[in-house]
Coordinates of C-alpha atoms and ligand atoms in Angstrom, one line a residue:
X1 CA 53.7 10.9 -3.2
X2 CA 51.9 7.9 -3.7
X3 CA 47.7 8.3 -3.9
X4 CA 46.1 6.6 -1.2
X5 CA 44.4 3.2 -2.3
X6 CA 40.9 3.6 -2.4
X7 CA 37.8 1.5 -4.1
X8 CA 36.8 3.3 -6.8
X9 CA 33.6 2.9 -9.2
X10 CA 35.4 0.4 -11.5
X11 CA 35.3 -2.1 -8.5
X12 CA 31.6 -1.9 -8.2
X13 CA 30.2 -4.5 -10.6
X14 CA 27.6 -6.8 -10.7
X15 CA 24.9 -4.9 -9.8
X16 CA 21.7 -3.9 -11.9
X17 CA 21.3 -0.4 -13.6
X18 CA 18.4 1.7 -11.8
X19 CA 15.0 1.2 -12.8
X20 CA 14.0 4.4 -14.5
X21 CA 13.7 6.1 -17.7
X22 CA 11.2 3.2 -18.7
X23 CA 8.1 3.7 -20.9
X24 CA 5.7 2.2 -18.5
X25 CA 3.2 1.4 -21.0
X26 CA 5.3 0.5 -24.1
X27 CA 7.2 -1.9 -21.9
X28 CA 4.0 -3.5 -20.5
X29 CA 2.7 -6.1 -22.9
X30 CA 0.0 -7.0 -20.4
X31 CA -1.1 -3.6 -20.1
X32 CA -1.1 -3.1 -23.9
X33 CA -3.0 -6.1 -24.7
X34 CA -5.5 -5.6 -21.8
X35 CA -5.9 -2.1 -23.0
X36 CA -6.9 -3.2 -26.3
X37 CA -8.9 -6.1 -25.5
X38 CA -11.3 -3.4 -23.6
X39 CA -12.0 -1.4 -26.5
X40 CA -9.1 1.3 -25.7
X41 CA -6.5 0.3 -28.3
X42 CA -6.7 3.6 -30.1
X43 CA -5.6 5.6 -26.8
X44 CA -1.8 3.7 -27.1
X45 CA 0.2 6.5 -28.3
X46 CA -1.3 9.1 -25.5
X47 CA -1.0 6.3 -22.9
X48 CA 2.6 6.0 -24.0
X49 CA 3.2 9.7 -23.5
X50 CA 2.0 9.3 -20.4
X51 CA 3.9 6.3 -19.6
X52 CA 7.3 7.7 -20.6
X53 CA 6.7 10.7 -18.7
X54 CA 5.8 8.8 -15.4
X55 CA 8.8 6.5 -16.2
X56 CA 11.4 9.2 -16.1
X57 CA 13.9 9.4 -13.4
X58 CA 12.5 12.4 -12.4
X59 CA 9.3 11.0 -11.6
X60 CA 10.8 7.9 -9.5
X61 CA 13.1 10.7 -7.9
X62 CA 10.3 13.0 -6.7
X63 CA 8.3 9.8 -5.7
X64 CA 11.5 9.0 -2.9
X65 CA 11.0 13.2 -1.7
X66 CA 7.7 13.2 -1.6
X67 CA 7.8 9.9 0.8
X68 CA 11.0 10.9 2.3
X69 CA 9.6 14.2 3.5
X70 CA 6.3 13.7 4.8
X71 CA 3.7 16.2 5.2
X72 CA 3.7 18.3 8.4
X73 CA 0.3 19.7 10.4
X74 CA 0.6 23.2 11.2
X75 CA -2.3 24.0 13.8
X76 CA -1.4 27.3 15.1
X77 CA 0.6 30.2 13.6
X78 CA 3.6 32.0 15.6
X79 CA 1.1 34.2 17.4
X80 CA -1.3 31.2 18.2
X81 CA -3.8 32.0 15.8
X82 CA -5.2 28.7 14.1
X83 CA -4.3 27.9 10.6
X84 CA -5.4 24.0 10.5
X85 CA -3.4 23.8 7.1
X86 CA -0.6 20.9 6.6
X87 CA 2.4 21.5 4.5
X88 CA 3.6 19.1 1.9
X89 CA 7.0 18.9 0.1
X90 CA 7.2 20.2 -3.2
X91 CA 7.7 16.8 -5.0
X92 CA 4.0 15.9 -3.8
X93 CA 2.6 19.1 -5.5
X94 CA 4.5 18.0 -8.6
X95 CA 2.5 15.0 -8.5
X96 CA -1.0 16.5 -7.9
X97 CA -0.1 18.9 -10.9
X98 CA 1.2 15.8 -13.4
X99 CA -2.3 13.7 -12.4
X100 CA -4.7 16.5 -12.7
X101 CA -3.1 17.7 -16.0
X102 CA -3.5 14.3 -17.5
X103 CA -7.2 14.2 -15.7
X104 CA -6.4 11.2 -13.7
X105 CA -9.2 12.6 -11.3
X106 CA -11.5 13.8 -14.2
X107 CA -11.7 12.2 -17.7
X108 CA -14.4 9.8 -16.5
X109 CA -16.9 12.6 -16.3
X110 CA -18.7 14.7 -18.7
X111 CA -18.9 18.4 -18.1
X112 CA -22.9 18.0 -17.0
X113 CA -21.6 15.3 -14.7
X114 CA -22.7 12.3 -16.8
X115 CA -20.4 9.3 -17.4
X116 CA -17.9 9.8 -20.2
X117 CA -18.4 7.4 -23.2
X118 CA -16.6 4.2 -23.4
X119 CA -13.5 3.5 -23.3
X120 CA -13.0 6.5 -20.7
X121 CA -13.1 4.4 -17.8
X122 CA -10.3 2.0 -19.3
X123 CA -8.1 4.5 -20.5
X124 CA -8.2 6.3 -17.1
X125 CA -7.7 2.6 -15.3
X126 CA -4.3 2.5 -17.2
X127 CA -3.3 5.7 -16.4
X128 CA -3.8 5.1 -12.6
X129 CA -2.4 1.8 -13.0
X130 CA 0.7 3.2 -14.2
X131 CA 1.0 6.5 -12.0
X132 CA 0.7 3.9 -9.0
X133 CA 3.8 2.2 -10.1
X134 CA 5.4 5.5 -9.3
X135 CA 3.9 7.2 -6.3
X136 CA 0.6 6.0 -4.7
X137 CA 0.1 8.9 -1.7
X138 CA -1.1 11.6 -4.0
X139 CA -3.4 9.3 -5.6
X140 CA -5.9 9.5 -2.6
X141 CA -7.0 13.0 -3.4
X142 CA -6.9 12.1 -6.8
X143 CA -9.1 9.1 -6.4
X144 CA -11.5 10.6 -3.8
X145 CA -11.9 13.6 -6.3
X146 CA -13.0 11.8 -9.3
X147 CA -15.5 9.6 -7.3
X148 CA -17.2 12.3 -5.2
X149 CA -18.7 13.4 -8.4
X150 CA -20.8 10.1 -8.0
X151 CA -22.0 10.8 -4.8
X152 CA -22.6 14.9 -6.0
X153 CA -25.1 13.4 -8.6
X154 CA -27.6 13.1 -5.6
X155 CA -27.5 16.9 -5.5
X156 CA -27.4 17.9 -9.0
X157 CA -27.6 21.9 -8.1
X158 CA -24.6 21.7 -6.0
X159 CA -22.8 19.3 -8.3
X160 CA -23.2 21.9 -11.0
X161 CA -21.7 24.7 -9.2
X162 CA -19.0 23.0 -8.2
X163 CA -18.1 20.7 -11.6
X164 CA -16.3 22.9 -13.7
X165 CA -13.2 23.5 -10.6
X166 CA -13.6 19.4 -10.0
X167 CA -12.8 18.6 -13.8
X168 CA -10.5 21.3 -13.9
X169 CA -7.0 20.3 -14.8
X170 CA -5.0 23.0 -13.2
X171 CA -4.2 22.1 -10.1
X172 CA -4.1 24.6 -7.2
X173 CA -2.4 24.1 -4.1
X174 CA -3.3 27.5 -2.4
X175 CA -5.4 27.7 0.7
X176 CA -8.3 29.7 -0.5
X177 CA -12.1 29.6 -0.9
X178 CA -13.0 26.9 -3.5
X179 CA -14.4 29.7 -6.0
X180 CA -10.9 31.6 -5.9
X181 CA -9.1 28.6 -7.0
X182 CA -8.4 27.2 -10.7
X183 CA -9.1 23.5 -9.1
X184 CA -10.4 22.1 -6.4
X185 CA -9.9 18.7 -4.9
X186 CA -12.5 16.5 -2.7
X187 CA -12.2 13.9 0.1
X188 CA -14.2 12.0 2.2
X189 CA -14.7 11.9 6.4
X190 CA -16.8 8.7 7.3
X191 CA -14.7 6.9 10.3
X192 CA -15.1 7.8 13.6
X193 CA -13.4 6.8 16.7
X194 CA -16.0 4.2 17.9
X195 CA -16.9 2.7 14.6
X196 CA -15.8 3.1 10.7
X197 CA -17.2 -0.2 9.1
X198 CA -20.5 0.7 11.3
X199 CA -21.0 4.0 9.9
X200 CA -24.5 3.8 11.5
X201 CA -22.8 4.6 15.0
X202 CA -21.6 7.5 13.8
X203 CA -22.0 10.1 16.8
X204 CA -21.3 13.5 14.5
X205 CA -24.4 15.4 14.8
X206 CA -25.9 18.0 11.8
X207 CA -28.4 20.7 12.9
X208 CA -29.9 22.5 10.1
X209 CA -29.4 26.1 10.0
X210 CA -31.2 28.2 7.2
X211 CA -30.5 26.4 4.0
X212 CA -27.3 24.5 5.2
X213 CA -26.2 22.7 8.4
X214 CA -23.9 22.9 11.3
X215 CA -21.8 20.0 11.9
X216 CA -20.4 19.3 15.0
X217 CA -18.4 15.8 16.4
X218 CA -14.9 14.4 14.8
X219 CA -13.6 11.9 12.1
X220 CA -10.8 10.0 13.3
X221 CA -9.5 9.3 9.6
X222 CA -9.9 11.8 7.2
X223 CA -7.1 11.8 4.7
X224 CA -5.9 14.5 2.5
X225 CA -6.8 17.2 4.7
X226 CA -5.8 20.2 2.2
X227 CA -8.7 19.3 -0.1
X228 CA -11.2 22.2 -0.9
X229 CA -14.3 20.1 0.2
X230 CA -15.2 16.8 2.3
X231 CA -18.1 14.4 1.9
X232 CA -18.9 13.7 5.4
X233 CA -21.4 11.5 7.1
X234 CA -22.9 13.0 10.2
X235 CA -26.4 12.2 12.1
X236 CA -29.1 14.5 11.2
X237 CA -32.7 14.7 12.6
X238 CA -33.9 12.2 9.9
X239 CA -31.0 10.1 10.6
X240 CA -27.3 9.5 9.3
X241 CA -27.2 11.8 6.0
X242 CA -24.6 12.7 3.5
X243 CA -22.9 16.1 3.7
X244 CA -20.1 18.5 1.8
X245 CA -18.0 20.2 3.8
X246 CA -15.9 23.3 2.5
X247 CA -13.0 24.4 3.9
X248 CA -14.5 28.0 3.6
X249 CA -17.7 28.9 4.4
X250 CA -19.6 31.0 1.9
X251 CA -18.8 34.2 3.1
X252 CA -15.0 33.3 2.8
X253 CA -14.4 32.7 6.3
X254 CA -12.0 29.9 7.4
X255 CA -14.4 26.7 8.3
X256 CA -14.7 24.9 11.7
X257 CA -12.6 22.1 10.8
X258 CA -9.7 21.7 13.4
X259 CA -7.3 19.0 12.9
X260 CA -6.0 17.1 15.9
X261 CA -3.0 15.5 14.4
X262 CA -1.7 13.4 11.5
X263 CA -1.4 10.0 11.6
X264 CA 2.1 8.1 12.1
X265 CA 1.6 5.2 9.3
X266 CA 3.1 2.3 8.4
X267 CA 3.3 3.7 4.7
X268 CA 1.5 6.1 2.5
X269 CA 4.0 8.5 3.9
X270 CA 3.4 11.4 1.0
X271 CA -0.2 11.3 1.8
X272 CA -1.9 13.0 5.1
X273 CA -4.3 11.5 7.3
X274 CA -5.8 13.4 9.6
X275 CA -7.9 13.5 13.0
X276 CA -10.2 15.9 12.8
X277 CA -13.0 17.8 14.9
X278 CA -15.9 19.8 13.3
X279 CA -16.8 22.7 15.6
X280 CA -20.3 23.5 14.1
X281 CA -18.7 23.5 10.8
X282 CA -20.9 24.7 7.6
X283 CA -21.9 21.9 4.9
X284 CA -24.6 21.3 2.4
X285 CA -26.4 18.5 2.5
X286 CA -26.2 15.8 -0.3
X287 CA -29.0 13.6 -0.9
X288 CA -31.8 13.2 1.7
X289 CA -31.7 13.4 5.4
X290 CA -31.4 9.6 6.5
X291 CA -30.0 8.8 2.9
X292 CA -26.4 9.0 4.0
X293 CA -25.1 5.6 3.2
X294 CA -26.9 5.1 0.1
X295 CA -25.7 8.5 -1.1
X296 CA -21.6 7.9 0.2
X297 CA -21.8 4.3 -1.2
X298 CA -21.7 5.6 -4.8
X299 CA -18.2 7.5 -4.0
X300 CA -17.1 4.2 -2.3
X301 CA -17.9 1.8 -5.1
X302 CA -15.7 3.8 -7.3
X303 CA -12.9 4.0 -5.2
X304 CA -13.0 0.3 -4.4
X305 CA -12.4 -0.5 -8.0
X306 CA -9.2 1.9 -7.9
X307 CA -7.7 0.4 -4.8
X308 CA -7.3 -3.0 -6.6
X309 CA -6.1 -1.2 -10.0
X310 CA -3.4 0.7 -7.4
X311 CA -2.9 -2.4 -6.0
X312 CA -2.3 -4.4 -9.2
X313 CA -0.2 -1.5 -10.4
X314 CA 2.1 -2.1 -7.0
X315 CA 2.5 -5.6 -8.1
X316 CA 3.7 -4.6 -11.7
X317 CA 6.3 -2.2 -10.3
X318 CA 7.7 -4.7 -8.1
X319 CA 7.9 -7.7 -10.4
X320 CA 9.2 -5.3 -13.4
X321 CA 12.0 -4.1 -11.0
X322 CA 12.3 -7.7 -10.0
X323 CA 13.1 -9.0 -13.3
X324 CA 15.0 -6.3 -14.3
X325 CA 17.6 -7.0 -11.7
X326 CA 17.5 -10.7 -12.3
X327 CA 18.5 -9.9 -16.0
X328 CA 21.3 -8.0 -14.5
X329 CA 22.6 -9.9 -12.0
X330 CA 24.8 -13.1 -12.2
X331 CA 24.9 -15.5 -9.6
X332 CA 27.2 -18.7 -9.9
X333 CA 28.2 -18.0 -13.7
X334 CA 25.0 -17.2 -15.2
X335 CA 22.1 -14.4 -15.2
X336 CA 20.1 -15.0 -12.1
X337 CA 17.0 -14.7 -14.7
X338 CA 18.4 -18.1 -16.3
X339 CA 18.5 -20.0 -12.8
X340 CA 15.5 -22.5 -13.2
X341 CA 14.2 -21.9 -9.7
X342 CA 14.4 -17.9 -10.1
X343 CA 12.2 -18.5 -13.2
X344 CA 10.0 -20.5 -11.5
X345 CA 9.2 -17.7 -8.9
X346 CA 9.1 -14.7 -11.6
X347 CA 6.9 -16.8 -14.1
X348 CA 4.4 -17.5 -11.0
X349 CA 4.4 -14.0 -10.1
X350 CA 3.7 -12.7 -13.6
X351 CA 0.9 -15.6 -14.2
X352 CA -0.8 -13.9 -10.6
X353 CA 0.0 -10.3 -12.1
X354 CA -1.8 -11.2 -15.4
X355 CA -4.8 -12.5 -13.8
X356 CA -4.8 -9.2 -11.5
X357 CA -4.7 -6.8 -14.2
X358 CA -6.9 -8.7 -17.0
X359 CA -9.5 -8.8 -14.0
X360 CA -9.3 -5.0 -13.2
X361 CA -9.3 -3.9 -16.6
X362 CA -12.3 -5.9 -17.5
X363 CA -14.1 -4.3 -14.6
X364 CA -13.3 -0.9 -16.0
X365 CA -14.9 -1.8 -19.3
X366 CA -18.3 -3.0 -17.2
X367 CA -17.9 0.3 -15.6
X368 CA -17.8 2.0 -19.1
X369 CA -20.7 -0.4 -20.3
X370 CA -23.2 -0.2 -17.4
X371 CA -25.1 2.7 -18.1
X372 CA -26.5 0.9 -21.4
X373 CA -26.3 -3.2 -20.2
X374 CA -27.8 -4.2 -17.1
X375 CA -25.3 -7.5 -17.6
X376 CA -22.3 -5.2 -17.1
X377 CA -24.1 -3.5 -14.4
X378 CA -24.6 -6.4 -12.5
X379 CA -21.2 -7.6 -13.2
X380 CA -19.5 -4.6 -11.7
X381 CA -21.7 -4.4 -8.8
X382 CA -20.9 -8.1 -8.0
X383 CA -17.2 -8.3 -8.9
X384 CA -15.7 -5.0 -7.8
X385 CA -15.8 -5.7 -4.1
X386 CA -14.6 -9.6 -5.3
X387 CA -11.9 -7.9 -7.1
X388 CA -10.9 -5.5 -4.2
X389 CA -10.8 -8.2 -1.8
X390 CA -8.4 -10.5 -3.8
X391 CA -6.2 -8.3 -5.8
X392 CA -5.6 -6.2 -2.6
X393 CA -4.9 -8.9 -0.4
X394 CA -2.8 -10.7 -3.3
X395 CA -0.2 -7.4 -3.4
X396 CA 1.5 -7.7 0.0
X397 CA 2.9 -11.5 -0.4
X398 CA 3.2 -10.9 -3.8
X399 CA 5.6 -7.6 -3.3
X400 CA 7.4 -9.7 -0.6
X401 CA 8.4 -12.2 -2.9
X402 CA 9.3 -10.1 -5.9
X403 CA 11.2 -7.8 -3.0
X404 CA 13.3 -10.8 -2.0
X405 CA 14.1 -11.4 -5.6
X406 CA 16.7 -8.4 -5.4
X407 CA 18.2 -10.3 -2.3
X408 CA 19.5 -7.4 0.2
X409 CA 19.1 -4.5 -2.3
X410 CA 15.1 -5.0 -2.1
X411 CA 15.1 -4.8 1.8
X412 CA 16.9 -1.1 1.6
X413 CA 15.0 2.1 1.2
X414 CA 16.7 3.1 -1.9
X415 CA 15.3 0.5 -4.0
X416 CA 11.5 1.2 -4.0
X417 CA 10.5 -2.3 -2.9
X418 CA 10.3 -1.7 0.6
X419 CA 8.0 1.3 0.0
X420 CA 5.7 -0.5 -2.0
X421 CA 5.7 -3.3 0.7
X422 CA 4.5 -0.7 3.4
X423 CA 2.2 0.7 1.2
X424 CA 0.6 -2.6 -0.1
X425 CA -1.8 -3.2 3.1
X426 CA -3.9 0.0 3.0
X427 CA -5.7 -1.1 0.0
X428 CA -7.1 -3.6 1.7
X429 CA -8.2 -1.8 4.7
X430 CA -9.5 1.6 3.5
X431 CA -13.0 1.8 1.4
X432 CA -13.7 -1.3 3.5
X433 CA -11.7 -3.9 4.5
X434 CA -11.2 -7.5 3.4
X435 CA -14.3 -9.0 5.4
X436 CA -16.3 -6.1 4.7
X437 CA -15.9 -6.6 1.0
X438 CA -17.0 -10.4 1.4
X439 CA -20.0 -9.2 3.1
X440 CA -20.7 -6.6 0.4
X441 CA -20.6 -9.8 -2.3
X442 CA -23.0 -11.5 0.0
X443 CA -25.1 -8.5 0.1
X444 CA -24.9 -8.3 -3.8
X445 CA -26.0 -11.8 -4.1
X446 CA -29.0 -11.4 -1.6
X447 CA -30.3 -7.9 -3.1
X448 CA -29.9 -8.7 -6.9
X449 CA -30.0 -12.1 -6.9
X450 CA -30.9 -12.7 -10.6
X451 CA -28.4 -10.1 -11.7
X452 CA -25.7 -11.9 -9.6
X453 CA -26.8 -15.3 -10.8
X454 CA -26.6 -14.1 -14.3
X455 CA -23.2 -12.7 -13.6
X456 CA -22.2 -16.0 -12.2
X457 CA -23.8 -18.2 -15.1
X458 CA -21.7 -16.0 -17.5
X459 CA -18.4 -17.0 -15.4
X460 CA -19.5 -20.6 -15.7
X461 CA -19.7 -20.4 -19.5
X462 CA -16.6 -18.4 -20.1
X463 CA -14.6 -20.9 -18.0
X464 CA -16.4 -24.1 -18.4
X465 CA -13.3 -26.0 -20.2
X466 CA -10.6 -24.5 -17.8
X467 CA -9.1 -27.2 -15.4
X468 CA -11.2 -27.1 -12.0
X469 CA -13.5 -24.3 -13.1
X470 CA -16.6 -26.5 -13.3
X471 CA -15.6 -27.7 -9.3
X472 CA -14.9 -24.4 -8.0
X473 CA -18.1 -22.9 -9.2
X474 CA -20.3 -25.7 -7.7
X475 CA -18.0 -25.2 -4.3
X476 CA -19.2 -21.2 -4.7
X477 CA -22.5 -22.2 -5.0
X478 CA -22.6 -24.8 -2.3
X479 CA -21.0 -22.4 0.1
X480 CA -23.1 -19.5 -0.5
X481 CA -26.1 -21.8 -0.1
X482 CA -25.1 -23.1 3.4
X483 CA -27.0 -21.6 6.4
X484 CA -23.6 -20.3 7.8
X485 CA -22.8 -18.6 4.4
X486 CA -21.0 -15.6 6.3
X487 CA -18.6 -17.9 7.8
X488 CA -17.6 -19.4 4.5
X489 CA -17.6 -16.1 2.3
X490 CA -13.7 -15.8 2.0
X491 CA -13.5 -18.9 0.3
X492 CA -16.2 -18.3 -1.8
X493 CA -15.0 -14.8 -2.9
X494 CA -11.6 -15.9 -3.7
X495 CA -12.8 -18.8 -5.9
X496 CA -14.9 -16.0 -7.7
X497 CA -12.1 -13.9 -8.2
X498 CA -10.0 -16.7 -9.7
X499 CA -12.9 -17.8 -12.0
X500 CA -13.5 -14.0 -13.0
X501 CA -9.8 -13.4 -13.5
X502 CA -9.6 -16.4 -15.8
X503 CA -12.4 -15.6 -17.7
X504 CA -10.9 -12.1 -18.2
X505 CA -7.5 -13.5 -19.0
X506 CA -9.3 -15.4 -22.0
X507 CA -10.3 -11.8 -23.5
X508 CA -6.6 -10.1 -23.0
X509 CA -4.1 -12.6 -22.6
X510 CA -2.2 -15.1 -24.8
X511 CA -4.7 -18.3 -25.4
X512 CA -2.8 -20.8 -23.0
X513 CA -2.7 -18.2 -20.1
X514 CA -6.3 -18.9 -18.7
X515 CA -5.6 -22.6 -18.8
X516 CA -2.3 -22.4 -17.2
X517 CA -3.9 -19.9 -14.5
X518 CA -6.8 -22.4 -13.7
X519 CA -4.4 -25.2 -13.9
X520 CA -2.3 -23.7 -11.4
X521 CA -4.7 -21.9 -9.3
X522 CA -7.9 -24.0 -9.3
X523 CA -6.9 -27.3 -9.8
X524 CA -3.5 -27.8 -8.3
X525 CA -4.9 -25.2 -5.5
X526 CA -3.1 -22.0 -4.7
X527 CA 0.3 -22.3 -2.7
X528 CA 1.0 -19.8 0.2
X529 CA 4.1 -19.1 -2.0
X530 CA 5.1 -18.4 -5.1
X531 CA 7.5 -20.4 -7.5
X532 CA 5.4 -24.0 -6.4
X533 CA 2.9 -23.8 -9.8
X534 CA 3.9 -26.6 -12.0
X535 CA 4.8 -24.9 -15.2
X536 CA 6.8 -26.4 -18.0
X537 CA 9.8 -24.9 -19.3
X538 CA 8.0 -23.3 -22.2
X539 CA 5.3 -22.0 -20.2
X540 CA 7.8 -19.8 -17.8
X541 CA 9.7 -18.5 -20.8
X542 CA 6.3 -17.2 -22.4
X543 CA 5.5 -15.4 -19.0
X544 CA 8.5 -14.2 -17.9
X545 CA 9.0 -12.8 -21.7
X546 CA 6.0 -10.8 -21.3
X547 CA 7.0 -8.6 -17.9
X548 CA 9.9 -6.7 -19.7
X549 CA 11.2 -6.6 -23.5
X550 CA 14.8 -8.0 -23.2
Ligands
LIG1 C1 -3.8 5.5 6.2 C2 -5.6 5.5 6.2 C3 -6.1 6.4 5.9 C4 -7.7 6.5 5.9 N1 -8.5 7.8 5.4 C5 -9.7 7.6 5.3 C6 -10.3 8.9 5.1 O1 -10.0 9.7 4.4 N2 -11.7 8.8 5.6 C7 -12.5 7.7 6.0 O2 -13.6 7.9 6.2 N3 -11.5 7.0 6.5 C8 -10.4 6.8 6.5 N4 -9.9 5.7 6.6 C9 -10.6 4.7 7.5 C10 -10.7 3.4 7.1 O3 -12.0 3.2 5.9 C11 -11.1 2.3 7.9 O4 -9.9 2.3 9.0 C12 -11.8 0.9 7.7 O5 -12.9 1.1 7.1 C13 -12.1 0.0 8.7 O6 -12.6 0.6 9.6 P1 -12.2 0.6 11.3 O7 -10.6 1.0 11.3 O8 -13.0 1.5 12.2 O9 -12.1 -0.9 11.7 P2 -13.2 -1.8 12.3 O10 -14.8 -1.1 11.5 O11 -13.3 -1.8 13.6 O12 -13.1 -3.3 11.5 C14 -12.2 -3.9 12.1 C15 -12.1 -5.1 11.4 O13 -12.9 -5.8 11.5 C16 -13.8 -6.3 10.2 N5 -15.1 -6.4 10.2 C17 -15.8 -5.3 10.6 N6 -17.2 -5.5 10.4 C18 -17.5 -7.6 10.5 C19 -18.1 -8.1 10.4 N7 -19.4 -7.8 10.4 N8 -17.8 -9.3 10.1 C20 -16.3 -9.8 10.4 N9 -15.4 -8.8 10.3 C21 -15.7 -7.5 10.3 C22 -13.2 -5.5 9.4 O14 -12.9 -6.0 8.1 C23 -11.7 -5.2 9.7 O15 -10.8 -6.3 9.5 C24 -8.1 5.7 6.7 C25 -7.3 4.2 7.0 C26 -6.5 4.2 7.0 C27 -5.3 3.1 7.6

């Protein structure tokens, strides 16, 4: 009998191999350069071990599973008793286990709550950059747990009680009182229905009961609801106040957090984001009554830089996959990577990514140095909202362009690009949306005008000889001096971002990159699409060769 005709594997050709089993550190020259330039070059071996693990096929597969199997809310048990728990796919728990074992939530703190010495921020930023190239959703509780330590500094006795569990590397998924667990994670609840940005409009109330508080009200967004405790804002008698609300009361009973539903989100599927009501929930006060914003802002400043680092990581993942594909795909008798217009697109994307990465790593160094260096402290204060604004706003358009480099394959779910594309807008929204970042830059300029001016002067000096830089700085100063500066804040902040990125490129990228970047983004002016910068053939090759080793 004749075998039925079939199209077998041998007929499938000219498809790029999967992008997996890559060392996310060793294959990333710009990252290695930025790590070295910012004082963490000695960490290379440890970062490469992390990069190999996170770039394994197993991790990419787990990321698919964690995102295709979204968390489920179980409000009641079979007999109608409240449970208020969220179930995650085992792949999500594996990511939490891996990130916490590597200390991505913890290594920037010492066991007494002080900052770990440099280059802990830079090393940790490199890890966060790599892990976000694989799976973003679980990084929500990872970043919040780390950042919460900064806010808890306002209540040292409480912090010291919890710190060993917060810094523990042994992830514990069990729903148990915090003191029975090997490690705990922390979340944050600020946003209410009537206002997220304007937290002073919060209506949730807190009344004092003995030496703690009972909190009644709601939060419209509260992510990672299986965290063991949440920093929440509520109105106390003296005004808006920060509290730490554990899932279990000190007597071991389940605390009164009642989840209403989980958000059905555009992306960020592996992570759960809840709507929650507090029915007289037990909470400890953190910081003084009426000092809520001042207390919780310490946490938010930390997560804001993480938003920018994560978005740069998404950009890196998208571009690495685009270059990988273009190298293996042939069109019209040559590799896609050798087609002149594709080279222009990929080189322009790499230019943007180099700048974003250089900026976030430079700001990580600023945090490392801030405790002993007022200029670095002022740099972090002024430029973190700048970076959050610019990098997080850049990522969606960047990923869209990288996605298109894979043609139709980029648009289907098996390729990771679709997930990155849906994930990307979130970093620009949470922890303060775009306009709010620009307002924060204006606030930094008015509250610490001397420190901010010194930072701008330093940027001016570092970029003085770059094309278009002097004009850009002059226009920033002119925009900020206007009576209606708020209406022009986006223009000013974007130019500060480009100047700061150009200055950072000077430290960490090949010598000519700062000049190319300034020429393309300041003198020529930024285009709304990629592949439009006037780059020479040599410059394109220099840029593309940096993305992935051949
Ligand atoms: C998936 C997801 C998870 C989240 N998880 C959490 C969480 O765990 N905890 C938490 O507390 N919150 C969380 N949030 C909420 C998030 O932080 C807020 O949505 C965000 O801060 C914006 O607040 P809002 O939605 O109330 O919008 P609004 O504050 O109403 O803002 C709407 C728009 O107006 C702009 N705007 C605001 N003020 C001004 C102004 N003065 N001038 C010009 N423009 C202005 C903003 O930039 C924004 O674009 C989450 C959100 C999402 C999408």
